C-alpha cells in the first residue's frame, strides 16, 4: 500500500521549482533587461552567466554545509537569500548591481539545491518512497527549466522585466517559513566532524574559476589574459584541493564516495544532461524569438508543451525504474532524447509551423524527464544519510559544470551564435547545435549501455 508523501515534499518540490525557474526565467527577459539598464551586447550574457558561475562554484560547499550545519537550517537560509536578492534585483538601476544580484542568487541556489536533495534522501526511505519523492521533485525541477520561459514571457509583457525578480520574493519567503515549520529540527552539530575549511575554499575557488573560464572563453577567446590567468588559477586550486583532501582527517569530498558505482554513474549522467538536455532551451529561445520573431509571451507559450511533457517523463521514469532498473531506464530515456533532438533539428525551419516541432519536442521531453529522475535516484541510492548532502553537491556540480562546458561547445559548433545573431546563418547554427545535442545524448546512451554490459558479466 502506498503512503502519502506529505506536505514536506510539496515544499521541497517548490524549492526545486524556484531554482529551475530562476535559471531560465531571465532568458526571455534578456532583451528588455539589456535595453532597460543599458547593458552592452558583450556584457548582457552575464545576467545568465553570473548565476551559473556562482552556483557551479559553491555546490560542493553547499552540500557539505547541509550535512554539517543542518539541512533545515540551510534550506531556510538559502530561501531567505533568494528572497532578499530577488527584491534587490527587481529594484536594480545599473548593470553591475543586477549581475551581483544574479551571483548572490546563484549562491542561494548552491545552498538550496543540496539541502533540498539531501532532505529527500533522509526523509524518505530508499526504494519506492524515495523514488516517488524524487519523481515529484524531478517533475518540478525539469519542468521548471522549460516553464521558466513561459512565466518569464508572460511577466515581461504584462509587468516589465523587474517582475521576473519580484515574483521570487513572496515564493522564497513562503519557502523559508514552510521549511522552518514542516521539516524536522536539525540535531546538534557533531563536533567530531570537521568542516574542512581549506578544502571548501580551494574547491569553491577552483570550480568557480573553471566555470568562469568555460563561460567567458567562447565570447572573448581562449588566449586572452583573463581566461589564461583564470584557467591557471583554477588548475592550481583544484590541484591544491586534491592535496588538502588526501591529508584531511574529515575531507570535504570523502574518497569512499569516489568508489561508489551508482554515484559515479550519476555524476557522468548529470554532466551529460547539463551539456545536452539543459542547453536546448537556449537554442529554442533563439529560434522562437529571432528566427520566427515571436514576442516574449508567445515564446513563453511555446515552451508550455515541453514543460508538460518533461513533467510526464519524470513520472514515467520513476515507474520504469521499478520494472527496468535505474541504468536500463537511463539508457531508454537517453535513446528517446537523442531521437527527439534529431527530429527537432530537422523540423527547425524558417517558415515551418509549431505543430511540426511537436514530435521532436515530445520525444526529447519524455527522455529528458526520465533521465532527470533516474540520475538523482542513482545519486542517492546506497549513500549514507550523513553523506547525502555532499553526494548531491557532487552530482549537482557535475550538472552545472557539464552545462557550462556543453553550452560553450555547442555555441562554438554552431558558429558562435548568440543573442544578437540573425539571418540564415543563425538558423543553420541552431540546427547544427541541436543535431550535436542528439549526437551527444546518443553517445551517452551507448556508453551507459556498454558499461552495463561489461559490469553485468562480472557482477553476480
mmCIF file with all atom_site columns, C-alpha atoms in Angstrom, residues 15-148:
data_model
loop_
_atom_site.group_PDB
_atom_site.id
_atom_site.type_symbol
_atom_site.label_atom_id
_atom_site.label_alt_id
_atom_site.label_comp_id
_atom_site.label_asym_id
_atom_site.label_entity_id
_atom_site.label_seq_id
_atom_site.pdbx_PDB_ins_code
_atom_site.Cartn_x
_atom_site.Cartn_y
_atom_site.Cartn_z
_atom_site.occupancy
_atom_site.B_iso_or_equiv
_atom_site.pdbx_formal_charge
_atom_site.auth_seq_id
_atom_site.auth_comp_id
_atom_site.auth_asym_id
_atom_site.auth_atom_id
_atom_site.pdbx_PDB_model_num
ATOM 1   C CA . UNK A 1 15  ? 12.103 24.821 -3.715  1.00 0.00 ? 15  UNK A CA 1
ATOM 2   C CA . UNK A 1 16  ? 13.423 22.932 -6.729  1.00 0.00 ? 16  UNK A CA 1
ATOM 3   C CA . UNK A 1 17  ? 10.960 24.751 -8.974  1.00 0.00 ? 17  UNK A CA 1
ATOM 4   C CA . UNK A 1 18  ? 12.320 28.095 -7.737  1.00 0.00 ? 18  UNK A CA 1
ATOM 5   C CA . UNK A 1 19  ? 15.893 27.023 -8.542  1.00 0.00 ? 19  UNK A CA 1
ATOM 6   C CA . UNK A 1 20  ? 14.970 25.847 -12.045 1.00 0.00 ? 20  UNK A CA 1
ATOM 7   C CA . UNK A 1 21  ? 12.782 28.835 -12.808 1.00 0.00 ? 21  UNK A CA 1
ATOM 8   C CA . UNK A 1 22  ? 15.458 31.241 -11.653 1.00 0.00 ? 22  UNK A CA 1
ATOM 9   C CA . UNK A 1 23  ? 17.922 29.709 -14.099 1.00 0.00 ? 23  UNK A CA 1
ATOM 10  C CA . UNK A 1 24  ? 15.692 30.082 -17.166 1.00 0.00 ? 24  UNK A CA 1
ATOM 11  C CA . UNK A 1 25  ? 13.202 32.828 -16.376 1.00 0.00 ? 25  UNK A CA 1
ATOM 12  C CA . UNK A 1 26  ? 15.580 35.618 -17.426 1.00 0.00 ? 26  UNK A CA 1
ATOM 13  C CA . UNK A 1 27  ? 16.251 34.210 -20.932 1.00 0.00 ? 27  UNK A CA 1
ATOM 14  C CA . UNK A 1 28  ? 13.085 35.682 -22.453 1.00 0.00 ? 28  UNK A CA 1
ATOM 15  C CA . UNK A 1 29  ? 13.600 38.917 -20.479 1.00 0.00 ? 29  UNK A CA 1
ATOM 16  C CA . UNK A 1 30  ? 17.199 39.479 -21.636 1.00 0.00 ? 30  UNK A CA 1
ATOM 17  C CA . UNK A 1 31  ? 16.400 41.920 -24.487 1.00 0.00 ? 31  UNK A CA 1
ATOM 18  C CA . UNK A 1 32  ? 14.239 44.037 -22.168 1.00 0.00 ? 32  UNK A CA 1
ATOM 19  C CA . UNK A 1 33  ? 16.833 43.914 -19.373 1.00 0.00 ? 33  UNK A CA 1
ATOM 20  C CA . UNK A 1 34  ? 19.571 44.959 -21.791 1.00 0.00 ? 34  UNK A CA 1
ATOM 21  C CA . UNK A 1 35  ? 17.538 47.912 -23.089 1.00 0.00 ? 35  UNK A CA 1
ATOM 22  C CA . UNK A 1 36  ? 16.256 48.945 -19.667 1.00 0.00 ? 36  UNK A CA 1
ATOM 23  C CA . UNK A 1 37  ? 19.603 49.021 -17.855 1.00 0.00 ? 37  UNK A CA 1
ATOM 24  C CA . UNK A 1 38  ? 21.899 49.855 -20.752 1.00 0.00 ? 38  UNK A CA 1
ATOM 25  C CA . UNK A 1 39  ? 23.844 46.588 -20.931 1.00 0.00 ? 39  UNK A CA 1
ATOM 26  C CA . UNK A 1 40  ? 26.375 46.277 -23.734 1.00 0.00 ? 40  UNK A CA 1
ATOM 27  C CA . UNK A 1 41  ? 25.917 43.309 -26.078 1.00 0.00 ? 41  UNK A CA 1
ATOM 28  C CA . UNK A 1 42  ? 29.071 41.750 -24.677 1.00 0.00 ? 42  UNK A CA 1
ATOM 29  C CA . UNK A 1 43  ? 28.052 42.076 -21.015 1.00 0.00 ? 43  UNK A CA 1
ATOM 30  C CA . UNK A 1 44  ? 24.401 41.022 -21.267 1.00 0.00 ? 44  UNK A CA 1
ATOM 31  C CA . UNK A 1 45  ? 25.339 37.326 -21.127 1.00 0.00 ? 45  UNK A CA 1
ATOM 32  C CA . UNK A 1 46  ? 26.471 37.825 -17.525 1.00 0.00 ? 46  UNK A CA 1
ATOM 33  C CA . UNK A 1 47  ? 22.868 38.126 -16.378 1.00 0.00 ? 47  UNK A CA 1
ATOM 34  C CA . UNK A 1 48  ? 22.768 34.364 -17.017 1.00 0.00 ? 48  UNK A CA 1
ATOM 35  C CA . UNK A 1 49  ? 26.448 33.536 -16.559 1.00 0.00 ? 49  UNK A CA 1
ATOM 36  C CA . UNK A 1 50  ? 26.813 35.107 -13.091 1.00 0.00 ? 50  UNK A CA 1
ATOM 37  C CA . UNK A 1 51  ? 24.144 32.733 -11.799 1.00 0.00 ? 51  UNK A CA 1
ATOM 38  C CA . UNK A 1 52  ? 25.776 29.717 -13.466 1.00 0.00 ? 52  UNK A CA 1
ATOM 39  C CA . UNK A 1 53  ? 29.285 30.558 -12.229 1.00 0.00 ? 53  UNK A CA 1
ATOM 40  C CA . UNK A 1 54  ? 28.226 31.180 -8.619  1.00 0.00 ? 54  UNK A CA 1
ATOM 41  C CA . UNK A 1 55  ? 26.004 28.108 -8.451  1.00 0.00 ? 55  UNK A CA 1
ATOM 42  C CA . UNK A 1 56  ? 28.520 25.762 -10.040 1.00 0.00 ? 56  UNK A CA 1
ATOM 43  C CA . UNK A 1 57  ? 31.365 27.001 -7.872  1.00 0.00 ? 57  UNK A CA 1
ATOM 44  C CA . UNK A 1 58  ? 29.647 26.709 -4.497  1.00 0.00 ? 58  UNK A CA 1
ATOM 45  C CA . UNK A 1 59  ? 27.648 23.472 -4.770  1.00 0.00 ? 59  UNK A CA 1
ATOM 46  C CA . UNK A 1 60  ? 30.209 21.263 -3.025  1.00 0.00 ? 60  UNK A CA 1
ATOM 47  C CA . UNK A 1 61  ? 30.378 23.802 -0.212  1.00 0.00 ? 61  UNK A CA 1
ATOM 48  C CA . UNK A 1 62  ? 26.570 23.870 -0.058  1.00 0.00 ? 62  UNK A CA 1
ATOM 49  C CA . UNK A 1 63  ? 26.394 20.088 0.140   1.00 0.00 ? 63  UNK A CA 1
ATOM 50  C CA . UNK A 1 64  ? 28.903 19.959 2.968   1.00 0.00 ? 64  UNK A CA 1
ATOM 51  C CA . UNK A 1 65  ? 27.102 22.748 4.816   1.00 0.00 ? 65  UNK A CA 1
ATOM 52  C CA . UNK A 1 66  ? 23.834 20.798 4.624   1.00 0.00 ? 66  UNK A CA 1
ATOM 53  C CA . UNK A 1 67  ? 25.473 17.725 6.155   1.00 0.00 ? 67  UNK A CA 1
ATOM 54  C CA . UNK A 1 68  ? 27.300 19.542 8.958   1.00 0.00 ? 68  UNK A CA 1
ATOM 55  C CA . UNK A 1 69  ? 25.298 22.689 9.727   1.00 0.00 ? 69  UNK A CA 1
ATOM 56  C CA . UNK A 1 70  ? 21.828 21.216 9.277   1.00 0.00 ? 70  UNK A CA 1
ATOM 57  C CA . UNK A 1 71  ? 19.605 20.570 6.270   1.00 0.00 ? 71  UNK A CA 1
ATOM 58  C CA . UNK A 1 72  ? 16.604 22.514 7.545   1.00 0.00 ? 72  UNK A CA 1
ATOM 59  C CA . UNK A 1 73  ? 18.810 25.404 8.606   1.00 0.00 ? 73  UNK A CA 1
ATOM 60  C CA . UNK A 1 74  ? 20.486 25.659 5.197   1.00 0.00 ? 74  UNK A CA 1
ATOM 61  C CA . UNK A 1 75  ? 17.133 25.350 3.402   1.00 0.00 ? 75  UNK A CA 1
ATOM 62  C CA . UNK A 1 76  ? 15.746 28.327 5.343   1.00 0.00 ? 76  UNK A CA 1
ATOM 63  C CA . UNK A 1 77  ? 18.899 30.430 4.928   1.00 0.00 ? 77  UNK A CA 1
ATOM 64  C CA . UNK A 1 78  ? 19.020 29.749 1.185   1.00 0.00 ? 78  UNK A CA 1
ATOM 65  C CA . UNK A 1 79  ? 15.343 30.635 0.707   1.00 0.00 ? 79  UNK A CA 1
ATOM 66  C CA . UNK A 1 80  ? 15.818 33.921 2.562   1.00 0.00 ? 80  UNK A CA 1
ATOM 67  C CA . UNK A 1 81  ? 18.885 34.646 0.426   1.00 0.00 ? 81  UNK A CA 1
ATOM 68  C CA . UNK A 1 82  ? 16.768 34.128 -2.679  1.00 0.00 ? 82  UNK A CA 1
ATOM 69  C CA . UNK A 1 83  ? 14.013 36.417 -1.388  1.00 0.00 ? 83  UNK A CA 1
ATOM 70  C CA . UNK A 1 84  ? 16.367 39.258 -0.439  1.00 0.00 ? 84  UNK A CA 1
ATOM 71  C CA . UNK A 1 85  ? 18.477 39.152 -3.589  1.00 0.00 ? 85  UNK A CA 1
ATOM 72  C CA . UNK A 1 86  ? 15.391 38.939 -5.821  1.00 0.00 ? 86  UNK A CA 1
ATOM 73  C CA . UNK A 1 87  ? 13.965 42.070 -4.207  1.00 0.00 ? 87  UNK A CA 1
ATOM 74  C CA . UNK A 1 88  ? 17.199 43.948 -4.850  1.00 0.00 ? 88  UNK A CA 1
ATOM 75  C CA . UNK A 1 89  ? 17.296 42.614 -8.422  1.00 0.00 ? 89  UNK A CA 1
ATOM 76  C CA . UNK A 1 90  ? 13.846 43.948 -9.223  1.00 0.00 ? 90  UNK A CA 1
ATOM 77  C CA . UNK A 1 91  ? 14.874 47.370 -7.897  1.00 0.00 ? 91  UNK A CA 1
ATOM 78  C CA . UNK A 1 92  ? 18.275 47.394 -9.670  1.00 0.00 ? 92  UNK A CA 1
ATOM 79  C CA . UNK A 1 93  ? 19.129 50.510 -11.655 1.00 0.00 ? 93  UNK A CA 1
ATOM 80  C CA . UNK A 1 94  ? 22.525 49.504 -13.055 1.00 0.00 ? 94  UNK A CA 1
ATOM 81  C CA . UNK A 1 95  ? 24.065 46.514 -14.843 1.00 0.00 ? 95  UNK A CA 1
ATOM 82  C CA . UNK A 1 96  ? 26.633 45.956 -12.079 1.00 0.00 ? 96  UNK A CA 1
ATOM 83  C CA . UNK A 1 97  ? 24.006 45.647 -9.360  1.00 0.00 ? 97  UNK A CA 1
ATOM 84  C CA . UNK A 1 98  ? 21.944 43.187 -11.384 1.00 0.00 ? 98  UNK A CA 1
ATOM 85  C CA . UNK A 1 99  ? 24.934 40.977 -12.183 1.00 0.00 ? 99  UNK A CA 1
ATOM 86  C CA . UNK A 1 100 ? 25.883 40.978 -8.482  1.00 0.00 ? 100 UNK A CA 1
ATOM 87  C CA . UNK A 1 101 ? 22.309 40.019 -7.586  1.00 0.00 ? 101 UNK A CA 1
ATOM 88  C CA . UNK A 1 102 ? 22.424 37.103 -10.010 1.00 0.00 ? 102 UNK A CA 1
ATOM 89  C CA . UNK A 1 103 ? 25.643 35.904 -8.382  1.00 0.00 ? 103 UNK A CA 1
ATOM 90  C CA . UNK A 1 104 ? 24.007 36.042 -4.931  1.00 0.00 ? 104 UNK A CA 1
ATOM 91  C CA . UNK A 1 105 ? 21.008 34.142 -6.305  1.00 0.00 ? 105 UNK A CA 1
ATOM 92  C CA . UNK A 1 106 ? 23.467 31.554 -7.611  1.00 0.00 ? 106 UNK A CA 1
ATOM 93  C CA . UNK A 1 107 ? 24.968 31.173 -4.141  1.00 0.00 ? 107 UNK A CA 1
ATOM 94  C CA . UNK A 1 108 ? 21.439 30.741 -2.806  1.00 0.00 ? 108 UNK A CA 1
ATOM 95  C CA . UNK A 1 109 ? 20.881 28.008 -5.377  1.00 0.00 ? 109 UNK A CA 1
ATOM 96  C CA . UNK A 1 110 ? 24.125 26.270 -4.393  1.00 0.00 ? 110 UNK A CA 1
ATOM 97  C CA . UNK A 1 111 ? 22.854 26.097 -0.801  1.00 0.00 ? 111 UNK A CA 1
ATOM 98  C CA . UNK A 1 112 ? 19.219 25.290 -1.572  1.00 0.00 ? 112 UNK A CA 1
ATOM 99  C CA . UNK A 1 113 ? 19.776 22.527 -4.145  1.00 0.00 ? 113 UNK A CA 1
ATOM 100 C CA . UNK A 1 114 ? 21.834 20.107 -1.998  1.00 0.00 ? 114 UNK A CA 1
ATOM 101 C CA . UNK A 1 115 ? 19.782 20.930 1.107   1.00 0.00 ? 115 UNK A CA 1
ATOM 102 C CA . UNK A 1 116 ? 16.600 20.018 -0.772  1.00 0.00 ? 116 UNK A CA 1
ATOM 103 C CA . UNK A 1 117 ? 18.024 16.847 -2.262  1.00 0.00 ? 117 UNK A CA 1
ATOM 104 C CA . UNK A 1 118 ? 19.595 15.664 0.989   1.00 0.00 ? 118 UNK A CA 1
ATOM 105 C CA . UNK A 1 119 ? 16.304 16.268 2.836   1.00 0.00 ? 119 UNK A CA 1
ATOM 106 C CA . UNK A 1 120 ? 14.629 13.895 0.368   1.00 0.00 ? 120 UNK A CA 1
ATOM 107 C CA . UNK A 1 121 ? 17.445 11.410 0.921   1.00 0.00 ? 121 UNK A CA 1
ATOM 108 C CA . UNK A 1 122 ? 16.888 11.441 4.680   1.00 0.00 ? 122 UNK A CA 1
ATOM 109 C CA . UNK A 1 123 ? 13.110 11.970 4.983   1.00 0.00 ? 123 UNK A CA 1
ATOM 110 C CA . UNK A 1 124 ? 12.163 9.127  2.619   1.00 0.00 ? 124 UNK A CA 1
ATOM 111 C CA . UNK A 1 125 ? 13.423 5.564  2.786   1.00 0.00 ? 125 UNK A CA 1
ATOM 112 C CA . UNK A 1 126 ? 15.475 4.234  -0.092  1.00 0.00 ? 126 UNK A CA 1
ATOM 113 C CA . UNK A 1 127 ? 13.331 2.373  -2.585  1.00 0.00 ? 127 UNK A CA 1
ATOM 114 C CA . UNK A 1 128 ? 9.793  3.086  -3.735  1.00 0.00 ? 128 UNK A CA 1
ATOM 115 C CA . UNK A 1 129 ? 9.083  6.005  -1.391  1.00 0.00 ? 129 UNK A CA 1
ATOM 116 C CA . UNK A 1 130 ? 12.302 7.836  -2.226  1.00 0.00 ? 130 UNK A CA 1
ATOM 117 C CA . UNK A 1 131 ? 11.912 7.117  -5.941  1.00 0.00 ? 131 UNK A CA 1
ATOM 118 C CA . UNK A 1 132 ? 8.402  8.552  -5.915  1.00 0.00 ? 132 UNK A CA 1
ATOM 119 C CA . UNK A 1 133 ? 9.588  11.590 -3.972  1.00 0.00 ? 133 UNK A CA 1
ATOM 120 C CA . UNK A 1 134 ? 12.430 12.142 -6.436  1.00 0.00 ? 134 UNK A CA 1
ATOM 121 C CA . UNK A 1 135 ? 9.990  11.843 -9.339  1.00 0.00 ? 135 UNK A CA 1
ATOM 122 C CA . UNK A 1 136 ? 7.773  14.588 -7.891  1.00 0.00 ? 136 UNK A CA 1
ATOM 123 C CA . UNK A 1 137 ? 10.817 16.730 -7.093  1.00 0.00 ? 137 UNK A CA 1
ATOM 124 C CA . UNK A 1 138 ? 12.199 15.995 -10.554 1.00 0.00 ? 138 UNK A CA 1
ATOM 125 C CA . UNK A 1 139 ? 8.963  16.999 -12.269 1.00 0.00 ? 139 UNK A CA 1
ATOM 126 C CA . UNK A 1 140 ? 9.197  20.383 -10.573 1.00 0.00 ? 140 UNK A CA 1
ATOM 127 C CA . UNK A 1 141 ? 12.858 20.819 -11.495 1.00 0.00 ? 141 UNK A CA 1
ATOM 128 C CA . UNK A 1 142 ? 12.925 19.550 -15.055 1.00 0.00 ? 142 UNK A CA 1
ATOM 129 C CA . UNK A 1 143 ? 9.613  21.193 -15.866 1.00 0.00 ? 143 UNK A CA 1
ATOM 130 C CA . UNK A 1 144 ? 10.890 24.458 -14.414 1.00 0.00 ? 144 UNK A CA 1
ATOM 131 C CA . UNK A 1 145 ? 13.719 24.531 -16.946 1.00 0.00 ? 145 UNK A CA 1
ATOM 132 C CA . UNK A 1 146 ? 11.088 24.974 -19.669 1.00 0.00 ? 146 UNK A CA 1
ATOM 133 C CA . UNK A 1 147 ? 8.266  26.565 -17.643 1.00 0.00 ? 147 UNK A CA 1
ATOM 134 C CA . UNK A 1 148 ? 10.593 29.434 -16.724 1.00 0.00 ? 148 UNK A CA 1
#
